[in-house]
mmCIF file of C-alpha atoms in Angstrom:
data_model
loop_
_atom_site.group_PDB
_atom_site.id
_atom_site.type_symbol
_atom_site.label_atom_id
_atom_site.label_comp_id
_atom_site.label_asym_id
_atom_site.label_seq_id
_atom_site.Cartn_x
_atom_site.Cartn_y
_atom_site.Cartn_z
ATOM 1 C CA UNK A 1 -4.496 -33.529 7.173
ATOM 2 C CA UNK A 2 -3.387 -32.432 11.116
ATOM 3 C CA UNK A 3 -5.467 -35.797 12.026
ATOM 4 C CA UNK A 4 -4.023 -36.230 15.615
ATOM 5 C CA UNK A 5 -2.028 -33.419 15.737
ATOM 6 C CA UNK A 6 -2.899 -30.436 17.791
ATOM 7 C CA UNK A 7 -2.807 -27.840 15.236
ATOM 8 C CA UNK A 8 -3.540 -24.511 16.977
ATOM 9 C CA UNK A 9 -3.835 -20.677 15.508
ATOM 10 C CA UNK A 10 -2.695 -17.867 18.180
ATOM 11 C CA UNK A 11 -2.303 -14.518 18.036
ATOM 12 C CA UNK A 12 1.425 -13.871 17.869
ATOM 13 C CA UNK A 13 4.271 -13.643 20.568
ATOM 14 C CA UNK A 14 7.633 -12.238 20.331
ATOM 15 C CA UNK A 15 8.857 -15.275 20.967
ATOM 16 C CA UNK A 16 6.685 -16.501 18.329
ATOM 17 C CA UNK A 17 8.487 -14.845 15.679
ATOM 18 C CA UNK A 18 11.796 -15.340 17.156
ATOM 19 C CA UNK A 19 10.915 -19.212 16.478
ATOM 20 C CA UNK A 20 9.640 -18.482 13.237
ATOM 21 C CA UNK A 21 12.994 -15.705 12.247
ATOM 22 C CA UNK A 22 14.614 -18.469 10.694
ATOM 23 C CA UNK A 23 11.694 -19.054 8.337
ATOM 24 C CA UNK A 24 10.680 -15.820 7.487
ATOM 25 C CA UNK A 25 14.154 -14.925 6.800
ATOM 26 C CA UNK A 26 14.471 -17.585 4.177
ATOM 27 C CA UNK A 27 11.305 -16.954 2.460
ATOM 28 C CA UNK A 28 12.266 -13.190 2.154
ATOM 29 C CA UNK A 29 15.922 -13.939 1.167
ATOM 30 C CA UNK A 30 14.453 -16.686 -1.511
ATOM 31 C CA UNK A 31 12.844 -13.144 -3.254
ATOM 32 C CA UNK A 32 10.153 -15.058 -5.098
ATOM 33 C CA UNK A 33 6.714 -14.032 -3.589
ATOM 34 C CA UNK A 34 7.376 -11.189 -0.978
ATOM 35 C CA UNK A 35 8.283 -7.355 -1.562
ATOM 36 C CA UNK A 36 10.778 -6.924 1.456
ATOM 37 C CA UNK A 37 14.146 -5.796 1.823
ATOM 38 C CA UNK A 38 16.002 -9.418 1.393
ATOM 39 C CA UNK A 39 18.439 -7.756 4.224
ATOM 40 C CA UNK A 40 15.524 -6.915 6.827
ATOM 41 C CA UNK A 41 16.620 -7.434 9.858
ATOM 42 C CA UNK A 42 14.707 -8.826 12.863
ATOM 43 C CA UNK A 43 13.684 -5.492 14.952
ATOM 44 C CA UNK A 44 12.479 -3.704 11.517
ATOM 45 C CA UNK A 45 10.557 -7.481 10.543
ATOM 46 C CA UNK A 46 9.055 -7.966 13.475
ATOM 47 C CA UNK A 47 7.775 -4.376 13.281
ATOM 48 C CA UNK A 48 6.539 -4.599 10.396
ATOM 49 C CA UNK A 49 4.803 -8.207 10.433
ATOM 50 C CA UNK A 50 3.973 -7.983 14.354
ATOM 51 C CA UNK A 51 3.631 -4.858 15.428
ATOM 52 C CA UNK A 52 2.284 -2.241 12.583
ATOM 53 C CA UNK A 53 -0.833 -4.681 11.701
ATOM 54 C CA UNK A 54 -3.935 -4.653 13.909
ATOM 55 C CA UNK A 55 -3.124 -8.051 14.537
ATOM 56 C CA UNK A 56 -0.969 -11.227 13.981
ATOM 57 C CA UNK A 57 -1.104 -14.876 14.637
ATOM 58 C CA UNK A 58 0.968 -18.171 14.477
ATOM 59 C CA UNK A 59 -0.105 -21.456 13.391
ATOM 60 C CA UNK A 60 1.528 -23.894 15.675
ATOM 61 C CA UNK A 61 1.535 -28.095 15.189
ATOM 62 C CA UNK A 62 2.650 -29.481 18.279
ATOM 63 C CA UNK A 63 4.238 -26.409 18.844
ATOM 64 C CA UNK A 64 6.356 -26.037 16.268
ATOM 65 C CA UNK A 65 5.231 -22.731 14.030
ATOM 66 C CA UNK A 66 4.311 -23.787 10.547
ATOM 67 C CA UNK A 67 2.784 -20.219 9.270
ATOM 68 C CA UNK A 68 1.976 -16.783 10.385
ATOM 69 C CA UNK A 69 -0.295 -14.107 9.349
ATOM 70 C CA UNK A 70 -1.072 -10.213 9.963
ATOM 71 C CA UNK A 71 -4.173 -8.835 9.132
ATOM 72 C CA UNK A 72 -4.511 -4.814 9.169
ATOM 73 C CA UNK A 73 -6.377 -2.068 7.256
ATOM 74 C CA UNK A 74 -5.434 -1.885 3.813
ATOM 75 C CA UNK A 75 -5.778 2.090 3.821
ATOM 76 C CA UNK A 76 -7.700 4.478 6.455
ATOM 77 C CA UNK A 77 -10.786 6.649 6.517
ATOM 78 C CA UNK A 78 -12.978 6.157 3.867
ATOM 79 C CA UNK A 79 -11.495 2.940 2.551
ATOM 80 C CA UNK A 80 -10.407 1.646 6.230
ATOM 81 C CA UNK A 81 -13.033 -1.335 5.285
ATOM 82 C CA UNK A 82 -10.890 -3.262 3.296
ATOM 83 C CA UNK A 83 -8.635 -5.418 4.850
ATOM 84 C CA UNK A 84 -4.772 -6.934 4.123
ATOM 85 C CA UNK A 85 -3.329 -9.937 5.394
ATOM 86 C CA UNK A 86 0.688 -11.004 4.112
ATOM 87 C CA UNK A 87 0.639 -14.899 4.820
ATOM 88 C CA UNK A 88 3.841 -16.946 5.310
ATOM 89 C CA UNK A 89 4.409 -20.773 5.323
ATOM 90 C CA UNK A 90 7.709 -21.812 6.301
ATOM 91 C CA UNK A 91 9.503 -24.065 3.812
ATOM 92 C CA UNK A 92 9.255 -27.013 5.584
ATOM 93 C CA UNK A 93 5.488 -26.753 6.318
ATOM 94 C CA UNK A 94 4.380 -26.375 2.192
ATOM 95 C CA UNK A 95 1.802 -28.518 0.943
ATOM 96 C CA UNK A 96 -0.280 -29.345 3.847
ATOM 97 C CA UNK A 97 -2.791 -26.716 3.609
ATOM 98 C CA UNK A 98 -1.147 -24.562 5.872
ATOM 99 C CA UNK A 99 -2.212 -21.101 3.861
ATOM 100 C CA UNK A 100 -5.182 -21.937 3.426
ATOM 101 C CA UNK A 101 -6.067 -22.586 7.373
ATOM 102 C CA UNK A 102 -4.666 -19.748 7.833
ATOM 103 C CA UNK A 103 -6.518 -17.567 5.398
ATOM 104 C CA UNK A 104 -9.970 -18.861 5.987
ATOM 105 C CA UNK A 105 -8.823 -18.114 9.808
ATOM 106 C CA UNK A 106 -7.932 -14.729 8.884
ATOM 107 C CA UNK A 107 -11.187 -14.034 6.901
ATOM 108 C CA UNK A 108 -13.418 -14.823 10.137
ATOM 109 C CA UNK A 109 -11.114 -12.310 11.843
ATOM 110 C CA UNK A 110 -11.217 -9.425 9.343
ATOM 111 C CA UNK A 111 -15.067 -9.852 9.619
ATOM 112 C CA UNK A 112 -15.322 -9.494 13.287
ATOM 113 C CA UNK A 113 -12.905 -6.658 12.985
ATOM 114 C CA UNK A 114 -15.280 -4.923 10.815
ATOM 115 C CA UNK A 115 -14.102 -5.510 7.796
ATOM 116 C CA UNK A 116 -15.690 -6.074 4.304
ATOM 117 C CA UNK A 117 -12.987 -7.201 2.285
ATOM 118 C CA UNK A 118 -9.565 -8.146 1.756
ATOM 119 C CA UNK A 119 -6.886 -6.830 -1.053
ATOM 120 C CA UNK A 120 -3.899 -8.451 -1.384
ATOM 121 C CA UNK A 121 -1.908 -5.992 -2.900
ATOM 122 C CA UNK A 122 1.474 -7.588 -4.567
ATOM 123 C CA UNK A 123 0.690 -11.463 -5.288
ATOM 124 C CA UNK A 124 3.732 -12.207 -7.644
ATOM 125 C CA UNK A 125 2.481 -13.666 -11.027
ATOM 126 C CA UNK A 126 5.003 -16.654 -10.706
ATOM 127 C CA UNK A 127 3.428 -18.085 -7.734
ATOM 128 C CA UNK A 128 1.257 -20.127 -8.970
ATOM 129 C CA UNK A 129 0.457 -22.012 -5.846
ATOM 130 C CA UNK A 130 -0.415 -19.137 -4.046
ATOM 131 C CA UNK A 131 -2.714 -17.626 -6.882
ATOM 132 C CA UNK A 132 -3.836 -21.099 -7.590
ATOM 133 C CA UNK A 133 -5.501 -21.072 -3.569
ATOM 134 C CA UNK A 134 -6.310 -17.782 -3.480
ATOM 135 C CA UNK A 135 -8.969 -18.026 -6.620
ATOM 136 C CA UNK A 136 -10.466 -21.336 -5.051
ATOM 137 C CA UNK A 137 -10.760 -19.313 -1.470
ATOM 138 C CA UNK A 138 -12.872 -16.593 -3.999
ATOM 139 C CA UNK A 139 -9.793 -13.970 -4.478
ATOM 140 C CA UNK A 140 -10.226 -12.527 -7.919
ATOM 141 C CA UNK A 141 -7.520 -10.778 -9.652
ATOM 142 C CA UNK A 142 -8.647 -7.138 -10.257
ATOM 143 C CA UNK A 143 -5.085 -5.621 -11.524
ATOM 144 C CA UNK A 144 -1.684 -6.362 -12.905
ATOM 145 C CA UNK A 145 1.023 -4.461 -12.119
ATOM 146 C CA UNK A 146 3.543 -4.920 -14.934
ATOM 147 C CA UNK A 147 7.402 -5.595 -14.029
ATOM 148 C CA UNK A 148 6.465 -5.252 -10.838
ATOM 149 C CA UNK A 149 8.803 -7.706 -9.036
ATOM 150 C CA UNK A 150 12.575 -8.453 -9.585
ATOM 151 C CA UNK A 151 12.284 -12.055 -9.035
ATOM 152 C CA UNK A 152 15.623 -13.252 -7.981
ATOM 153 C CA UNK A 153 15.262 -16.543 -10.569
ATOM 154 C CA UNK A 154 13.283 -15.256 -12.950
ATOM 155 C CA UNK A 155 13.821 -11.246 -13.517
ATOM 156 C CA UNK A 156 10.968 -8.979 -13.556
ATOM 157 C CA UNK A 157 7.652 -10.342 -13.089
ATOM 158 C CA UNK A 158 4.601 -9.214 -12.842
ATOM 159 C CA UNK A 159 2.280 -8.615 -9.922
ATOM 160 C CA UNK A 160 -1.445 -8.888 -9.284
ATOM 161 C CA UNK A 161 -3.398 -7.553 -7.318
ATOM 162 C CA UNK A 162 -6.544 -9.675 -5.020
ATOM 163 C CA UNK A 163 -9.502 -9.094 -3.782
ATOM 164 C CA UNK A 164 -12.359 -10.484 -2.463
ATOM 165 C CA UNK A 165 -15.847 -9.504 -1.043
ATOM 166 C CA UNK A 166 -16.129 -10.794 2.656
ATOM 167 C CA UNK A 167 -19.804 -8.989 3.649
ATOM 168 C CA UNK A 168 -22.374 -6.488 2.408
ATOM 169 C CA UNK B 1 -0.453 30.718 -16.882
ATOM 170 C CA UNK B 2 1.545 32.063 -13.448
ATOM 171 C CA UNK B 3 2.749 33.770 -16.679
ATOM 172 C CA UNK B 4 4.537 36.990 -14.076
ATOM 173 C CA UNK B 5 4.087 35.382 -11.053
ATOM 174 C CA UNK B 6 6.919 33.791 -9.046
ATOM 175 C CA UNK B 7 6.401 29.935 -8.589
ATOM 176 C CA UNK B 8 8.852 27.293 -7.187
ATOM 177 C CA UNK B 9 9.060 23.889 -6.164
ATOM 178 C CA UNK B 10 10.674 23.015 -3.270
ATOM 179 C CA UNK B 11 11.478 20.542 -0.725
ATOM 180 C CA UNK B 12 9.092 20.968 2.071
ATOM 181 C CA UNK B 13 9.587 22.112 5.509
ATOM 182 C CA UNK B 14 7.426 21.637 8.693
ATOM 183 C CA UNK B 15 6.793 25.883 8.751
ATOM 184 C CA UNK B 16 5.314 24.648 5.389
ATOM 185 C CA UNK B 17 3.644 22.102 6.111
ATOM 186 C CA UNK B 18 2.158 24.427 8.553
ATOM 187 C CA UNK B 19 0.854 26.730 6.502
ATOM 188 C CA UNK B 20 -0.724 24.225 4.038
ATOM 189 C CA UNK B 21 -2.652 21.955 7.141
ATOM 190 C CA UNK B 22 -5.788 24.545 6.777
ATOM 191 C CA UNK B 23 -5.964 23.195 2.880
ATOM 192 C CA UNK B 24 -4.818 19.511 3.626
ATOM 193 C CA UNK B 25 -7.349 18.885 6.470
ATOM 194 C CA UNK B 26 -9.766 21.086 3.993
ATOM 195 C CA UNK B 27 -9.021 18.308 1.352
ATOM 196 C CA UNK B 28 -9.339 15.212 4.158
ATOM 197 C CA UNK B 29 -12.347 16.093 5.675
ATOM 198 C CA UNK B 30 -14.151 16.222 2.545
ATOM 199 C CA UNK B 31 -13.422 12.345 2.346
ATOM 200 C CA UNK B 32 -14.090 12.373 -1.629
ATOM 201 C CA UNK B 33 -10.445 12.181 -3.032
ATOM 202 C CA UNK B 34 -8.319 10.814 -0.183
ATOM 203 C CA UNK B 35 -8.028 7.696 2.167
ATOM 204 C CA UNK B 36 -6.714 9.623 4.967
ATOM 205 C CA UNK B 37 -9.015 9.123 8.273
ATOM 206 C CA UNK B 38 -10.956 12.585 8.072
ATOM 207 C CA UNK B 39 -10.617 13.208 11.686
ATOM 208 C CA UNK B 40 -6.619 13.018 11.391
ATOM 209 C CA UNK B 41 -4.372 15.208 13.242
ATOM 210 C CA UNK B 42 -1.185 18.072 12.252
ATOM 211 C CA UNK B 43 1.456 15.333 13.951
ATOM 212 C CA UNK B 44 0.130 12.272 12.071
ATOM 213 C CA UNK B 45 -0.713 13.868 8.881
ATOM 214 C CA UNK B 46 2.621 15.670 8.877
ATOM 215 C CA UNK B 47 4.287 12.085 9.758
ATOM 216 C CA UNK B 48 2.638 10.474 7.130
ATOM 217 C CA UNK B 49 2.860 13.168 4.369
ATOM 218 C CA UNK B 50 6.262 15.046 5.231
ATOM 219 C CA UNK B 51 8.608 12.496 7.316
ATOM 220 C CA UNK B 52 7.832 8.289 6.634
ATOM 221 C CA UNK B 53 7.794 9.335 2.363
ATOM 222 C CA UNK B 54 11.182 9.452 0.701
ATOM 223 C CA UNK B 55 11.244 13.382 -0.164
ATOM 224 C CA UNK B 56 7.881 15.649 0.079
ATOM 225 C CA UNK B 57 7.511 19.379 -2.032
ATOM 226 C CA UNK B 58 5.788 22.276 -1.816
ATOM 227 C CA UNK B 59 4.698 24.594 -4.573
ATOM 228 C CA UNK B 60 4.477 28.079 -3.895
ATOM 229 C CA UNK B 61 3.354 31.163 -6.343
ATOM 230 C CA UNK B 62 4.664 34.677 -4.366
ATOM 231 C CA UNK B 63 5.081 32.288 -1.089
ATOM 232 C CA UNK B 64 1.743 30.890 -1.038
ATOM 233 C CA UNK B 65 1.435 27.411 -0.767
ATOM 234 C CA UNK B 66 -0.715 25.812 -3.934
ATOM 235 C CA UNK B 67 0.135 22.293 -3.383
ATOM 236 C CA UNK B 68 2.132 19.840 -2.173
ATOM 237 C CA UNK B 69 3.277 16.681 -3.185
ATOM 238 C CA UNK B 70 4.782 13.348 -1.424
ATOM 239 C CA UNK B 71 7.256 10.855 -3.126
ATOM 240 C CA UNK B 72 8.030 7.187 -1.857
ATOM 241 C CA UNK B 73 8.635 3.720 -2.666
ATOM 242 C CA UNK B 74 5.492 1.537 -3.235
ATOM 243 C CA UNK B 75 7.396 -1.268 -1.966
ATOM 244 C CA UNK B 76 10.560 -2.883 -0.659
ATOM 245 C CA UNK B 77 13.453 -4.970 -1.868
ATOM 246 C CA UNK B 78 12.042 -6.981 -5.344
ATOM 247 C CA UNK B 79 9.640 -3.903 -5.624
ATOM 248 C CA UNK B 80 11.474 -0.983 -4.758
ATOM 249 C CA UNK B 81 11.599 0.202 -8.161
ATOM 250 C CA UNK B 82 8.254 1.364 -8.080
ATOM 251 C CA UNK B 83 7.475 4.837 -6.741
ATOM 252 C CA UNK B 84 4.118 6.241 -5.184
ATOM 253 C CA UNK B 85 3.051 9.361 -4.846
ATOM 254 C CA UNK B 86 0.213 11.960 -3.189
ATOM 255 C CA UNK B 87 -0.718 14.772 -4.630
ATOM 256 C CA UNK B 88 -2.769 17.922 -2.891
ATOM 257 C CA UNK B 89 -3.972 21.048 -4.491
ATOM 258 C CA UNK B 90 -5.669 23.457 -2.187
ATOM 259 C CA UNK B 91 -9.107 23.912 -3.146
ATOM 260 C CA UNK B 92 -8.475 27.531 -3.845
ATOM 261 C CA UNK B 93 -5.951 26.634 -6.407
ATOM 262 C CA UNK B 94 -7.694 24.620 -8.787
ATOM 263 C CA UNK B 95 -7.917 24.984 -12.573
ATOM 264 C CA UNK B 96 -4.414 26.322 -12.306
ATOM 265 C CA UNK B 97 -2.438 23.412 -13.552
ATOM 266 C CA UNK B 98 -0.855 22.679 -10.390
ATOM 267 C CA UNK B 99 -1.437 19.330 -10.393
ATOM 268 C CA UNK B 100 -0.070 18.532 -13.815
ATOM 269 C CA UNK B 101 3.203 21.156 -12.419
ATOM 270 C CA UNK B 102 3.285 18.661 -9.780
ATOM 271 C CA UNK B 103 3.394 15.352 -11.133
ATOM 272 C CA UNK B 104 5.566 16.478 -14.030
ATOM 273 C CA UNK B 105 8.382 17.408 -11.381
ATOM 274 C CA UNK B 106 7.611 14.069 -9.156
ATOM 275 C CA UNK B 107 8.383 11.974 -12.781
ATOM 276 C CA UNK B 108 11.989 14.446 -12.992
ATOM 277 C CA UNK B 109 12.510 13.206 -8.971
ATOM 278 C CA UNK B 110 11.508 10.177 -8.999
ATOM 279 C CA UNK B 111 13.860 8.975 -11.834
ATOM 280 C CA UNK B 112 16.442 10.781 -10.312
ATOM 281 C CA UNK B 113 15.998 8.894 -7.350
ATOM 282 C CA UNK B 114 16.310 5.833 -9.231
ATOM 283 C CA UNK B 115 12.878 4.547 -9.526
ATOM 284 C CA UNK B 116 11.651 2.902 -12.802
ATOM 285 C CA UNK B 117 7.612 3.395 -12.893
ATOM 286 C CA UNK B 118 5.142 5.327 -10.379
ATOM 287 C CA UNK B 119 1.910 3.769 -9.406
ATOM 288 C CA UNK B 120 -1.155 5.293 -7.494
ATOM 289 C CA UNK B 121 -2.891 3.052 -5.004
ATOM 290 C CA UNK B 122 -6.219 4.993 -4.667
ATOM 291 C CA UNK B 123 -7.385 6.770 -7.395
ATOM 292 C CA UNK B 124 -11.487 7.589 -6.320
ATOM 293 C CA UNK B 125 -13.338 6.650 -9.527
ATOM 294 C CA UNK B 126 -15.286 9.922 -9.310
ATOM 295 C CA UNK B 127 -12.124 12.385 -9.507
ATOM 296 C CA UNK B 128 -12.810 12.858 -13.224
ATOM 297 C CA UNK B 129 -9.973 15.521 -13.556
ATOM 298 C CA UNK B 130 -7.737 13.917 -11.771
ATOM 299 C CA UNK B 131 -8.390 10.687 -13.875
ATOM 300 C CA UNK B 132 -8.040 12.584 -16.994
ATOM 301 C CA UNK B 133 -5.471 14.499 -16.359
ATOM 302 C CA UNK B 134 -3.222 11.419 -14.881
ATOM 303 C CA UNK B 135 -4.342 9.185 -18.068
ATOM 304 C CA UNK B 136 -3.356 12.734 -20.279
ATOM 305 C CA UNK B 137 0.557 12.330 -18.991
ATOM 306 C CA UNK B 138 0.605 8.389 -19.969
ATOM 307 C CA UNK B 139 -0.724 6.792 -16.432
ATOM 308 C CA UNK B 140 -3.177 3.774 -17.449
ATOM 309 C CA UNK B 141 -5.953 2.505 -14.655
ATOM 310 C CA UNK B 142 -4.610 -1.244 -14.316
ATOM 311 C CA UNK B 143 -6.954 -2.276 -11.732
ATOM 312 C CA UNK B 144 -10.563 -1.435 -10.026
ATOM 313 C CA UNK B 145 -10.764 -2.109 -6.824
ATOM 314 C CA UNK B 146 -14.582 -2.634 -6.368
ATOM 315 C CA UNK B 147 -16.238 -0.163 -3.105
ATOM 316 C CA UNK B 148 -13.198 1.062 -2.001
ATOM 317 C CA UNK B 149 -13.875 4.253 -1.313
ATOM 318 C CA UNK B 150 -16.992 5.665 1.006
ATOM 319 C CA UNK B 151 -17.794 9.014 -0.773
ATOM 320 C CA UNK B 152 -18.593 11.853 1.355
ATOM 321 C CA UNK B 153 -21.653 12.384 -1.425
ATOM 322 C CA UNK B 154 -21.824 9.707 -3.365
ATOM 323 C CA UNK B 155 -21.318 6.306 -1.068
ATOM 324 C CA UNK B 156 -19.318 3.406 -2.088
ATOM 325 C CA UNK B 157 -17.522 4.473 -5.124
ATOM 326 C CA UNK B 158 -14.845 2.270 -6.807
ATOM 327 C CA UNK B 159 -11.236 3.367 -7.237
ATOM 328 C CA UNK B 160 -8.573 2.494 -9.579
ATOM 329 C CA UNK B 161 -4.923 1.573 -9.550
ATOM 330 C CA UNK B 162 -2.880 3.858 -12.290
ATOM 331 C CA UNK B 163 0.842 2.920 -13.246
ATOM 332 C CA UNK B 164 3.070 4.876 -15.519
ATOM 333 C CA UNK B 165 6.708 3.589 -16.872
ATOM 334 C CA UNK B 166 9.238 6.249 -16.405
ATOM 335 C CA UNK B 167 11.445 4.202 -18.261
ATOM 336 C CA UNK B 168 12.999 0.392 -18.882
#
């Protein structure tokens, strides 16, 4: 996998996620995995996926942007030391490992942030490709949120909830 | 009870929110029942609490402020469905029922406002009568998220995700 390619992970540009609009657009249009407005618009996504997070970052083959990340606090104060990432993977880029680079990436950053662990907090129960990763990378479901997502396919779903120990 | 005494829920306004910051920073600072950063100030805390939610209330027995609640979505688009909400008593107006006044009008609004459950993020495993008195009006603890919560007293303490259906 990536064998002479220059796969590289960066923290995040604007014009970054301008590149990677088109992608993110159709993965939150699909309404299958991720709780956002299917109408977001780019100001108000970019906000929320670039801005709001503590940090963000591309994964980039050649150049072209397969993935993206954003890791941030998953609450403040006395639970600030739990950490949550959203990870994308643009249609085109599936099945190469691309999440999973970009997790293990993300769980080196969330420790030298500070962090202790990660929550993911709305994994939809109908990705089973997703779940299927995140319980090899050591996620372990610790809720179920029933009817949680209106799956635009498949009707109301439900959601679970990750998490994983990073450090003592 | 307030058997006699005047008490009313209303929509709150920043002169209330005002007069209730003594109680809420009261309730922060002692870091066992909230994931607010304990050091937080009146502009954030009345951002977070009054303005980003969907609709926040104030109870009030002869004009004093008892409590206050806050009533969002948990999520966007495929989620939206689901509301979230914080609930404050002032420590001086415990073992009054407030709470239970509280989340029984937040149930009325939030199926008003179209929502279809109500699910708390953050639920400190060691707030017994909040526990109770959520699981007494039909919420159910559907996950545990393990050490999320660094209790003022008692250290890492778990806490637990509750979800009630308001109806299908």
């Amino acid at each position: 996998m990536f064998s002479g390619d220059v796969v590289q992970i960066s923290e995040i540009t604007r014009s970054d996620f301008e590149a990677f609009w088109p992608a993110f657009k159709e993965v939150v249009f699909a309404q299958e995995t991720y709780a956002f407005d299917p109408e977001i618009d780019f100001e108000t996504a970019y906000n929320l996926w670039c801005l709001s997070p503590q940090k963000a970052y591309v994964i980039k083959e050649n150049g072209l942007i397969l993935g993206s990340y954003y890791i941030k606090a998953n609450a403040s104060g006395p639970s600030s030391h739990i950490s949550n990432c959203g990870f994308m993977v643009s249609a085109k880029s599936r099945g190469k490992g691309v999440a999973r680079k970009l997790c293990l990436h993300s769980q080196q950053v969330a420790i030298e942030l500070g962090f202790t662990a990660m929550q993911f907090n709305s994994v939809v129960s109908t990705n089973d490709v997703a779940i299927k990763l995140w319980e090899k990378l050591g996620y372990e479901i610790i809720g179920t949120i029933p009817n949680a997502y209106k799956h635009k396919k498949q009707g109301l779903v439900d959601s679970f909830i990750m998490h994983k120990q990073l450090r003592t």
